[in-house]
Coordinates of C-alpha atoms in Angstrom, one line a residue:
X1007 CA 0.0 0.0 0.0
X1008 CA 1.4 3.4 -0.9
X1009 CA 0.3 7.0 -0.7
X1010 CA -0.8 8.4 -4.0
X1011 CA -2.1 11.6 -5.5
X1012 CA -5.6 11.6 -7.1
X1013 CA -8.2 13.9 -8.3
X1014 CA -9.7 13.7 -4.8
X1015 CA -6.4 14.8 -3.1
X1016 CA -4.1 12.7 -1.1
X1017 CA -5.3 9.1 -0.4
X1018 CA -4.0 5.7 0.7
X1019 CA -3.7 3.5 -2.2
X1020 CA -5.3 0.1 -1.7
X1021 CA -4.7 -3.0 -3.9
X1022 CA -7.7 -4.5 -5.7
X1023 CA -8.4 -7.4 -3.1
X1024 CA -8.2 -5.1 -0.1
X1025 CA -10.4 -2.5 -1.6
X1026 CA -13.0 -5.2 -2.6
X1027 CA -12.9 -6.6 0.9
X1028 CA -13.4 -3.0 2.4
X1029 CA -16.5 -2.6 0.1
X1030 CA -17.9 -5.9 1.1
X1031 CA -17.4 -5.0 4.8
X1032 CA -19.3 -1.9 4.1
X1033 CA -22.2 -4.1 2.9
X1034 CA -22.4 -5.9 6.2
X1035 CA -23.8 -4.8 9.7
X1036 CA -21.4 -7.2 11.3
X1037 CA -19.4 -10.4 10.7
X1038 CA -21.4 -12.7 8.4
X1039 CA -20.7 -16.4 7.8
X1040 CA -22.7 -16.2 4.6
X1041 CA -20.4 -13.7 3.1
X1042 CA -17.4 -16.0 4.1
X1043 CA -19.0 -18.9 2.3
X1044 CA -19.5 -16.7 -0.8
X1045 CA -15.8 -15.8 -0.8
X1046 CA -14.8 -19.4 -0.5
X1047 CA -16.8 -20.1 -3.7
X1048 CA -15.2 -17.4 -5.7
X1049 CA -11.7 -16.7 -7.0
X1050 CA -11.2 -13.5 -5.0
X1051 CA -13.1 -10.7 -3.3
X1052 CA -13.5 -8.7 -6.4
X1053 CA -15.4 -11.5 -8.1
X1054 CA -17.6 -11.9 -5.1
X1055 CA -18.4 -8.1 -5.1
X1056 CA -19.0 -8.2 -8.9
X1057 CA -21.5 -11.1 -8.5
X1058 CA -23.3 -9.2 -5.8
X1059 CA -23.6 -6.0 -7.9
X1060 CA -24.4 -8.0 -11.2
X1061 CA -27.2 -9.8 -9.5
X1062 CA -28.9 -6.8 -8.1
X1063 CA -32.5 -6.9 -9.6
X1064 CA -32.6 -3.0 -9.6
X1065 CA -29.4 -2.8 -11.7
X1066 CA -30.0 -5.7 -14.0
X1067 CA -26.5 -5.5 -15.3
X1068 CA -26.2 -9.2 -16.1
X1069 CA -28.8 -11.9 -17.0
X1070 CA -28.6 -15.1 -15.1
X1071 CA -26.2 -13.5 -12.4
X1072 CA -28.6 -14.6 -9.5
X1073 CA -28.0 -18.3 -10.4
X1074 CA -24.4 -17.8 -10.7
X1075 CA -23.9 -16.2 -7.3
X1076 CA -26.1 -18.9 -5.6
X1077 CA -23.9 -21.5 -7.3
X1078 CA -20.8 -19.8 -6.0
X1079 CA -22.3 -19.7 -2.5
X1080 CA -23.2 -23.5 -2.6
X1081 CA -19.6 -24.3 -3.7
X1082 CA -18.2 -22.1 -0.9
X1083 CA -20.4 -24.0 1.7
X1084 CA -19.2 -27.3 0.4
X1085 CA -15.5 -26.1 0.5
X1086 CA -16.2 -25.0 4.0
X1087 CA -17.4 -28.4 5.0
X1088 CA -21.1 -27.7 5.2
X1089 CA -24.1 -28.9 3.2
X1090 CA -25.8 -26.1 1.1
X1091 CA -29.3 -26.9 2.3
X1092 CA -32.4 -25.2 1.0
X1093 CA -32.7 -23.2 4.2
X1094 CA -29.1 -22.1 3.9
X1095 CA -29.8 -20.9 0.3
X1096 CA -32.9 -19.1 1.5
X1097 CA -30.9 -17.3 4.2
X1098 CA -28.2 -16.4 1.6
X1099 CA -30.8 -14.9 -0.6
X1100 CA -32.2 -12.8 2.2
X1101 CA -28.7 -11.6 3.2
X1102 CA -27.8 -10.9 -0.5
X1103 CA -30.8 -8.5 -0.8
X1104 CA -29.5 -6.7 2.3
X1105 CA -26.0 -6.5 0.9
X1106 CA -27.3 -5.1 -2.4
X1107 CA -29.4 -2.6 -0.8
X1108 CA -26.3 -1.3 1.2
X1109 CA -24.1 -1.5 -1.8
X1110 CA -26.4 1.1 -3.6
X1111 CA -25.6 3.6 -1.0
X1112 CA -21.9 3.5 -1.8
X1113 CA -21.1 7.1 -2.6
X1114 CA -19.1 6.4 -5.8
X1115 CA -17.2 3.5 -7.8
X1116 CA -14.3 5.8 -8.4
X1117 CA -11.4 3.9 -7.2
X1118 CA -9.2 6.8 -6.0
X1119 CA -12.2 8.4 -4.2
X1120 CA -13.0 5.1 -2.4
X1121 CA -9.3 4.5 -1.3
X1122 CA -9.4 7.9 0.4
X1123 CA -12.9 7.5 1.7
X1124 CA -12.2 4.1 3.4
X1125 CA -8.9 5.2 4.9
X1126 CA -10.3 8.6 6.0
X1127 CA -7.8 10.2 3.6
X1128 CA -4.8 8.1 4.8
X1129 CA -5.5 8.5 8.6
X1130 CA -6.3 4.8 8.7
X1131 CA -4.7 1.8 7.1
X1132 CA -6.5 -1.3 5.9
X1133 CA -4.9 -4.9 5.9
X1134 CA -6.3 -8.1 4.3
X1135 CA -5.4 -11.8 4.7
X1136 CA -2.8 -11.6 1.9
X1137 CA -0.8 -8.9 3.6
X1138 CA 2.3 -9.7 5.5
X1139 CA 1.0 -7.9 8.5
X1140 CA -2.2 -10.0 8.7
X1141 CA -2.3 -12.0 12.0
X1142 CA -3.0 -15.4 10.6
X1143 CA -4.5 -16.6 14.0
X1144 CA -7.7 -14.8 12.9
X1145 CA -8.1 -17.6 10.3
X1146 CA -8.8 -20.1 13.1
X1147 CA -12.3 -18.5 13.3
X1148 CA -13.2 -20.1 10.0
X1149 CA -12.4 -23.5 11.5
X1150 CA -15.4 -23.2 13.8
X1151 CA -17.7 -23.6 10.6
X1152 CA -20.4 -21.1 11.9
X1153 CA -18.2 -18.1 12.5
X1154 CA -16.7 -15.6 10.1
X1155 CA -13.1 -14.2 10.3
X1156 CA -12.9 -10.5 9.5
X1157 CA -12.7 -9.6 5.9
X1158 CA -10.1 -7.1 6.6
X1159 CA -8.9 -4.9 9.4
X1160 CA -8.8 -1.1 9.8
X1161 CA -6.2 0.3 12.0
X1162 CA -4.0 3.2 13.2
X1163 CA -0.6 3.0 14.8
X1164 CA 1.9 0.4 13.7
X1165 CA 0.6 -2.4 11.6
X1166 CA 3.7 -4.6 12.4
X1167 CA 2.4 -4.9 16.0
X1168 CA -0.1 -7.4 14.9
X1169 CA 2.7 -9.8 13.9
X1170 CA 5.3 -8.8 16.5
X1171 CA 4.7 -11.9 18.7
X1172 CA 4.0 -15.5 17.5
X1173 CA 1.8 -16.2 20.6
X1174 CA 0.1 -13.0 21.9
X1175 CA -1.3 -12.7 25.4
X1176 CA -5.0 -11.6 25.7
X1177 CA -5.9 -9.9 29.0
X1178 CA -9.6 -9.2 29.7
X1179 CA -11.9 -8.4 32.6
X1180 CA -14.9 -6.3 33.7
X1181 CA -15.1 -2.4 33.3
X1182 CA -15.9 -2.1 37.0
X1183 CA -12.7 -3.7 38.4
X1184 CA -11.6 -2.8 41.9
X1185 CA -8.1 -1.7 42.9
X1186 CA -7.2 -5.5 43.4
X1187 CA -8.2 -6.3 39.8
X1188 CA -6.6 -3.2 38.3
X1189 CA -3.3 -3.9 40.1
X1190 CA -3.1 -7.5 39.0
X1191 CA -4.2 -6.8 35.5
X1192 CA -1.4 -4.1 35.2
X1193 CA 1.2 -6.5 36.8
X1194 CA 0.3 -9.3 34.4
X1195 CA 0.4 -7.1 31.4
X1196 CA 3.8 -5.5 32.5
X1197 CA 5.3 -9.1 33.1
X1198 CA 4.0 -10.2 29.6
X1199 CA 5.3 -7.0 27.8
X1200 CA 8.8 -7.3 29.7
X1201 CA 9.1 -10.8 28.0
X1202 CA 8.4 -9.4 24.6
X1203 CA 4.9 -10.6 24.2
X1204 CA 2.1 -8.7 22.4
X1205 CA -0.7 -7.8 24.8
X1206 CA -4.2 -7.8 23.4
X1207 CA -7.3 -6.3 25.0
X1208 CA -10.4 -4.3 24.1
X1209 CA -9.7 -0.7 24.9
X1210 CA -12.5 -0.4 27.4
X1211 CA -12.5 1.1 30.8
X1212 CA -11.4 -1.0 33.8
X1213 CA -9.4 -4.1 33.1
X1214 CA -8.8 -3.4 29.4
X1215 CA -7.3 -0.1 30.0
X1216 CA -5.2 -1.4 32.8
X1217 CA -3.8 -4.2 30.5
X1218 CA -2.9 -1.6 27.9
X1219 CA -1.4 0.8 30.4
X1220 CA 0.8 -2.0 31.8
X1221 CA 2.2 -3.0 28.4
X1222 CA 2.9 0.8 27.8
X1223 CA 4.6 1.0 31.2
X1224 CA 7.0 -1.8 30.0
X1225 CA 7.5 -0.3 26.7
X1226 CA 8.5 3.0 28.1
X1227 CA 10.9 1.3 30.7
X1228 CA 12.6 -1.0 28.1
X1229 CA 12.0 0.6 24.8
X1230 CA 9.9 -0.5 21.7
X1231 CA 12.7 -2.8 20.5
X1232 CA 12.8 -4.9 23.6
X1233 CA 9.3 -4.7 25.2
X1234 CA 6.1 -6.2 23.8
X1235 CA 3.5 -4.0 22.2
X1236 CA -0.2 -3.7 22.8
X1237 CA -3.1 -3.9 20.5
X1238 CA -6.6 -2.6 21.3
X1239 CA -9.7 -4.2 19.4
X1240 CA -12.8 -2.0 18.9
X1241 CA -16.4 -2.8 18.3
X1242 CA -17.0 0.1 15.9
X1243 CA -15.3 2.2 13.4
X1244 CA -12.1 3.6 14.6
X1245 CA -13.4 7.2 14.4
X1246 CA -15.8 6.1 17.2
X1247 CA -13.0 4.5 19.3
X1248 CA -14.1 4.8 22.9
X1249 CA -14.7 5.6 25.7
X1250 CA -13.6 9.1 25.4
X1251 CA -11.9 9.0 28.8
X1252 CA -9.3 6.7 27.4
X1253 CA -8.5 9.0 24.4
X1254 CA -4.9 9.7 25.7
X1255 CA -4.5 6.0 26.3
X1256 CA -5.3 5.3 22.6
X1257 CA -3.0 8.0 21.5
X1258 CA -0.2 6.4 23.6
X1259 CA -0.8 3.0 22.1
X1260 CA -0.6 4.3 18.5
X1261 CA 2.4 6.4 19.2
X1262 CA 4.4 3.8 21.0
X1263 CA 4.5 1.0 18.4
X1264 CA 1.0 -0.5 19.2
X1265 CA -2.1 -0.5 17.1
X1266 CA -5.8 0.2 17.3
X1267 CA -7.9 -2.1 15.1
X1268 CA -11.4 -2.8 13.9
X1269 CA -13.1 -5.1 11.5
X1270 CA -15.7 -2.4 10.7
X1271 CA -15.8 0.6 8.4
X1272 CA -15.0 4.2 9.6
X1273 CA -18.4 5.6 10.9
X1274 CA -19.8 2.3 12.2
X1275 CA -21.4 2.9 15.5
X1276 CA -20.3 0.5 18.3
X1277 CA -23.6 -1.1 19.1
X1278 CA -24.0 -3.8 21.9
X1279 CA -24.1 -6.7 19.6
X1280 CA -20.9 -5.6 17.9
X1281 CA -19.0 -5.9 21.2
X1282 CA -19.8 -9.7 21.2
X1283 CA -18.4 -9.9 17.8
X1284 CA -15.3 -7.9 18.8
X1285 CA -14.6 -10.4 21.5
X1286 CA -14.1 -13.2 19.1
X1287 CA -11.3 -11.3 17.5
X1288 CA -9.6 -10.8 20.9
X1289 CA -9.8 -14.5 21.6
X1290 CA -8.6 -15.4 18.1
X1291 CA -5.6 -13.1 18.2
X1292 CA -4.6 -14.6 21.5
X1293 CA -2.6 -17.7 22.4
X1294 CA -3.0 -17.3 26.0
X1295 CA -6.1 -15.6 27.5
X1296 CA -6.1 -14.2 31.1
X1297 CA -9.2 -13.2 32.9
X1298 CA -8.2 -10.9 35.8
X1299 CA -11.5 -9.9 37.4
X1300 CA -15.1 -10.3 36.0
X1301 CA -18.6 -10.7 37.2
X1302 CA -20.7 -13.7 36.3
X1303 CA -22.5 -11.9 33.4
X1304 CA -19.4 -9.9 32.2
X1305 CA -18.5 -9.6 28.5
X1306 CA -15.2 -11.1 29.5
X1307 CA -16.9 -14.3 29.9
X1308 CA -18.0 -14.1 26.3
X1309 CA -14.4 -13.7 25.3
X1310 CA -13.5 -16.8 27.3
X1311 CA -16.2 -18.8 25.6
X1312 CA -14.7 -17.9 22.2
X1313 CA -11.3 -18.8 23.5
X1314 CA -12.5 -22.2 24.6
X1315 CA -14.0 -22.9 21.3
X1316 CA -10.7 -21.9 19.6
X1317 CA -8.7 -24.1 22.0
X1318 CA -6.9 -21.1 23.5
X1319 CA -5.1 -21.5 26.9
X1320 CA -7.5 -20.0 29.4
X1321 CA -6.3 -18.7 32.9
X1322 CA -8.2 -16.9 35.6
X1323 CA -7.1 -14.9 38.6
X1324 CA -9.0 -15.9 41.7
X1325 CA -10.7 -13.3 44.1
X1326 CA -12.6 -12.8 47.3
X1327 CA -15.8 -15.1 47.1
X1328 CA -17.8 -12.5 49.0
X1329 CA -17.4 -10.0 46.1
X1330 CA -19.6 -10.4 43.1
X1331 CA -16.9 -8.8 40.9
X1332 CA -14.9 -12.1 41.2
X1333 CA -17.7 -14.4 40.3
X1334 CA -16.7 -15.1 36.8
X1335 CA -13.1 -16.0 37.6
X1336 CA -13.8 -18.1 40.6
X1337 CA -16.6 -20.0 38.6
X1338 CA -14.2 -20.7 35.6
X1339 CA -11.6 -22.1 38.1
X1340 CA -14.2 -24.2 39.9
X1341 CA -15.6 -25.7 36.6
X1342 CA -12.0 -26.4 35.4
X1343 CA -12.4 -24.2 32.4
X1344 CA -9.5 -22.0 33.3
X1345 CA -6.2 -22.6 35.1
X1346 CA -5.8 -20.7 38.4
X1347 CA -3.2 -17.8 38.5
X1348 CA -1.5 -18.1 41.8
X1349 CA 1.2 -15.5 41.1
X1350 CA 2.3 -13.3 38.4
X1351 CA 5.7 -15.1 38.2
X1352 CA 3.7 -18.4 37.5
X1353 CA 2.9 -17.0 34.1
X1354 CA 6.4 -17.6 32.9
X1355 CA 5.6 -21.2 32.8
X1356 CA 2.5 -20.6 30.8
X1357 CA 3.3 -18.4 27.8
X1358 CA 6.1 -19.1 25.5
X1359 CA 9.7 -18.2 26.0
X1360 CA 10.7 -14.5 26.1
X1361 CA 11.7 -12.9 22.8
X1362 CA 12.3 -9.4 21.3
X1363 CA 9.3 -8.2 19.3
X1364 CA 9.6 -9.3 15.7
X1365 CA 10.2 -6.7 13.1
X1366 CA 8.5 -6.2 9.8
X1367 CA 11.6 -7.7 8.1
X1368 CA 11.4 -10.9 10.3
X1369 CA 7.8 -11.5 9.5
X1370 CA 8.2 -10.7 5.8
X1371 CA 11.1 -13.3 5.8
X1372 CA 8.9 -15.9 7.5
X1373 CA 6.0 -15.4 5.2
X1374 CA 8.3 -15.5 2.0
X1375 CA 9.7 -18.9 3.3
X1376 CA 6.3 -20.2 3.7
X1377 CA 6.4 -20.4 7.4
X1378 CA 3.7 -19.1 9.8
X1379 CA 4.7 -16.6 12.4
X1380 CA 1.8 -18.0 14.6
X1381 CA 3.2 -21.4 14.7
X1382 CA 6.2 -22.6 16.9
X1383 CA 8.6 -20.3 18.6
X1384 CA 10.5 -17.2 17.3
X1385 CA 14.0 -17.7 16.3
X1386 CA 15.4 -16.0 19.5
X1387 CA 13.1 -18.1 21.5
X1388 CA 15.6 -18.3 24.4
X1389 CA 15.6 -15.9 27.4
X1390 CA 16.1 -12.3 26.5
X1391 CA 19.6 -11.0 26.8
X1392 CA 20.3 -8.9 29.8
X1393 CA 21.0 -5.2 28.9
X1394 CA 23.9 -5.1 31.5
X1395 CA 27.5 -5.9 30.3
X1396 CA 27.5 -9.0 32.5
X1397 CA 24.2 -10.3 31.3
X1398 CA 23.9 -13.2 28.9
X1399 CA 21.3 -15.4 27.2
X1400 CA 20.5 -18.3 29.7
X1401 CA 19.0 -20.3 26.9
X1402 CA 22.3 -20.4 24.9
X1403 CA 24.1 -22.0 27.9
X1404 CA 21.6 -24.9 27.9
X1405 CA 22.2 -28.3 26.2
X1406 CA 19.7 -29.4 23.6
X1407 CA 18.3 -32.0 26.2
X1408 CA 17.7 -29.1 28.7
X1409 CA 16.0 -26.9 26.1
X1410 CA 13.8 -29.9 25.1
X1411 CA 12.9 -30.5 28.8
X1412 CA 12.1 -26.9 29.3
X1413 CA 9.8 -26.9 26.3
X1414 CA 8.0 -30.2 27.5
X1415 CA 7.5 -28.6 31.0
X1416 CA 5.8 -25.5 29.4
X1417 CA 3.7 -27.9 27.2
X1418 CA 2.5 -29.7 30.2
X1419 CA 1.5 -26.5 32.0
X1420 CA -0.4 -25.2 29.0
X1421 CA -2.4 -28.5 28.8
X1422 CA -2.9 -28.4 32.6
X1423 CA -0.9 -31.6 33.1
X1424 CA 1.2 -31.7 36.3
X1425 CA 4.8 -31.4 35.1
X1426 CA 6.5 -34.4 36.7
X1427 CA 9.6 -36.5 35.4
X1428 CA 7.0 -39.1 34.1
X1429 CA 4.9 -36.5 32.1
X1430 CA 7.8 -34.7 30.8
X1431 CA 9.3 -38.0 29.6
X1432 CA 6.1 -39.0 27.9
X1433 CA 6.1 -35.7 26.0
X1434 CA 9.7 -36.1 25.0
X1435 CA 9.0 -39.6 23.7
X1436 CA 6.0 -38.2 21.6
X1437 CA 8.2 -35.5 20.2
X1438 CA 10.9 -38.1 19.5
X1439 CA 8.4 -40.0 17.4
X1440 CA 7.2 -37.0 15.5
X1441 CA 10.8 -36.0 14.5
X1442 CA 11.7 -39.6 13.4
X1443 CA 15.0 -39.6 15.4
X1444 CA 17.0 -42.7 15.2
X1445 CA 17.0 -45.2 18.1
X1446 CA 20.0 -45.1 20.4
X1447 CA 20.8 -41.4 20.2
X1448 CA 22.6 -40.4 23.5
X1449 CA 23.8 -37.2 25.0
X1450 CA 26.9 -36.1 23.1
X1451 CA 26.3 -38.5 20.3
X1452 CA 23.6 -37.0 18.1
X1453 CA 22.1 -38.9 15.4
X1454 CA 20.9 -37.5 12.1
X1455 CA 18.7 -34.4 12.4
X1456 CA 18.9 -31.2 14.3
X1457 CA 19.4 -31.6 18.1
X1458 CA 19.0 -35.2 18.0
X1459 CA 20.4 -35.6 21.5
X1460 CA 17.5 -33.5 22.8
X1461 CA 14.9 -36.3 22.6
X1462 CA 16.6 -39.6 22.8
X1463 CA 14.4 -42.6 21.6
X1464 CA 14.8 -45.1 24.4
X1465 CA 12.7 -47.4 26.5
X1466 CA 10.3 -45.5 28.9
X1467 CA 12.2 -46.4 32.1
X1468 CA 15.5 -45.4 30.6
X1469 CA 13.9 -42.1 29.3
X1470 CA 12.6 -41.4 32.8
X1471 CA 15.9 -42.0 34.3
X1472 CA 17.5 -39.6 31.7
X1473 CA 14.9 -36.9 32.5
X1474 CA 15.6 -37.3 36.3
X1475 CA 19.3 -37.0 35.7
X1476 CA 18.9 -33.8 33.7
X1477 CA 16.4 -32.4 36.2
X1478 CA 18.9 -32.8 38.9
X1479 CA 21.6 -30.9 36.9
X1480 CA 19.0 -28.2 35.9
X1481 CA 18.0 -27.7 39.6
X1482 CA 21.6 -27.2 40.5
X1483 CA 22.3 -24.6 38.1
X1484 CA 19.1 -22.8 38.9
X1485 CA 16.9 -23.4 35.9
X1486 CA 14.1 -25.3 37.6
X1487 CA 12.9 -26.2 41.1
X1488 CA 11.3 -29.6 42.1
X1489 CA 8.9 -29.8 44.9
X1490 CA 6.8 -32.8 45.8
X1491 CA 7.7 -34.2 42.4
X1492 CA 6.3 -31.1 40.5
X1493 CA 8.7 -29.1 38.3
X1494 CA 8.6 -25.4 38.0
X1495 CA 10.9 -23.1 35.7
X1496 CA 12.8 -20.5 37.6
X1497 CA 12.0 -17.1 36.1
X1498 CA 14.8 -15.1 34.6
X1499 CA 16.3 -12.6 37.0
X1500 CA 18.1 -10.4 34.5
X1501 CA 17.4 -6.9 33.4
X1502 CA 14.0 -7.9 32.1
X1503 CA 12.4 -8.5 35.5
X1504 CA 11.2 -6.0 38.1
X1505 CA 13.1 -5.9 41.3

């Protein structure tokens, strides 16, 4: 996307696919799975837009276009794994009429004018799924079958924030949090951002604002190049971003490497139903979702429901059982829908390894190589380097076996499995089978393949003994602690942590 000169003045130039998706979004009131099905049945967004326009009975631009667009919808439903039933076709016809009615209100079909109009003359940017900045975790929404991922995203601030972390941390809670909830929300956000993780929330008062402020505090302390960024997701057009009392906060996010985003066109009013749709984006963007304080009927619980469906890791901060504001978190823990957060430091075992925020160049290289920035760990997945002269990268001093064991411990914690020598050994054996390592690899004698000594393929008893031996060494050098058979990773104590 580039800035261009046109007859209508300065505008943000959009490629054809992005512009088509912006116009299709203009046709919708909110996310629509029927539109997603149509897109899956066409070659691209511009073809879908052309079919919608040509099949408009008031325009009558193409005979037979109605049958063609219905056929494309049926093909899309089939590709999506659903049967195009007569009821589904009737629902599509009704939605199509609404889209066409809305499309007639488009001010013009002049491309340059529309580029400026949709971007508010360059004050906002738009990204689509084919862009390098697109957070591919959003595509998981399509896997639910009944839910539509955003067609595109409007934003202000730095687009690169959306792909600056492979496994972002979502932090949500009620607007009416008390001092306990606000303090813990801020502390968790600071802790996450100190480790380089992207903090995602909804920009509302209360817990959302505390999460964003915590990330900004870490960024001011450590700098954009070292601390994680923050992204706020809104339920209406960005020119209606609110509440107004958070305006300075929003400016701070945009000016400090973060981003304000919405799936809706400028001018769209943030109605109540759109907040529920917004919540699915927060959940989809997140790898780990933390609820810090919420009432039983809080909107944060809706975000958790989306996160559960998307198989995100859910964690909740417990609170005083006599206070209604803690009801949702306590209930989630009671029903085993969320893992209890006993301390802020415990979160180091939950989210992925600390890392510097990834740059645009990093992400572009990954996409070019065909890799997905939302899968696996970043290239500098070890503990972040201390900023002091004596500081070092603790991960670089580990052996391959020790790194594999640390990864296995984190895997167990994320799956709510007690990290013991037995469970760690079972996970190592599973990974050994996936990598196809040769039998008999031993420490110091790697077989073919990268880091083959990390996951030796042995009998289970021998592998447990190997893990126990490694755990003893790792405890001596301060990497882990073992208490009553349960293993915990010792947090890094370098310049990245608060005193």
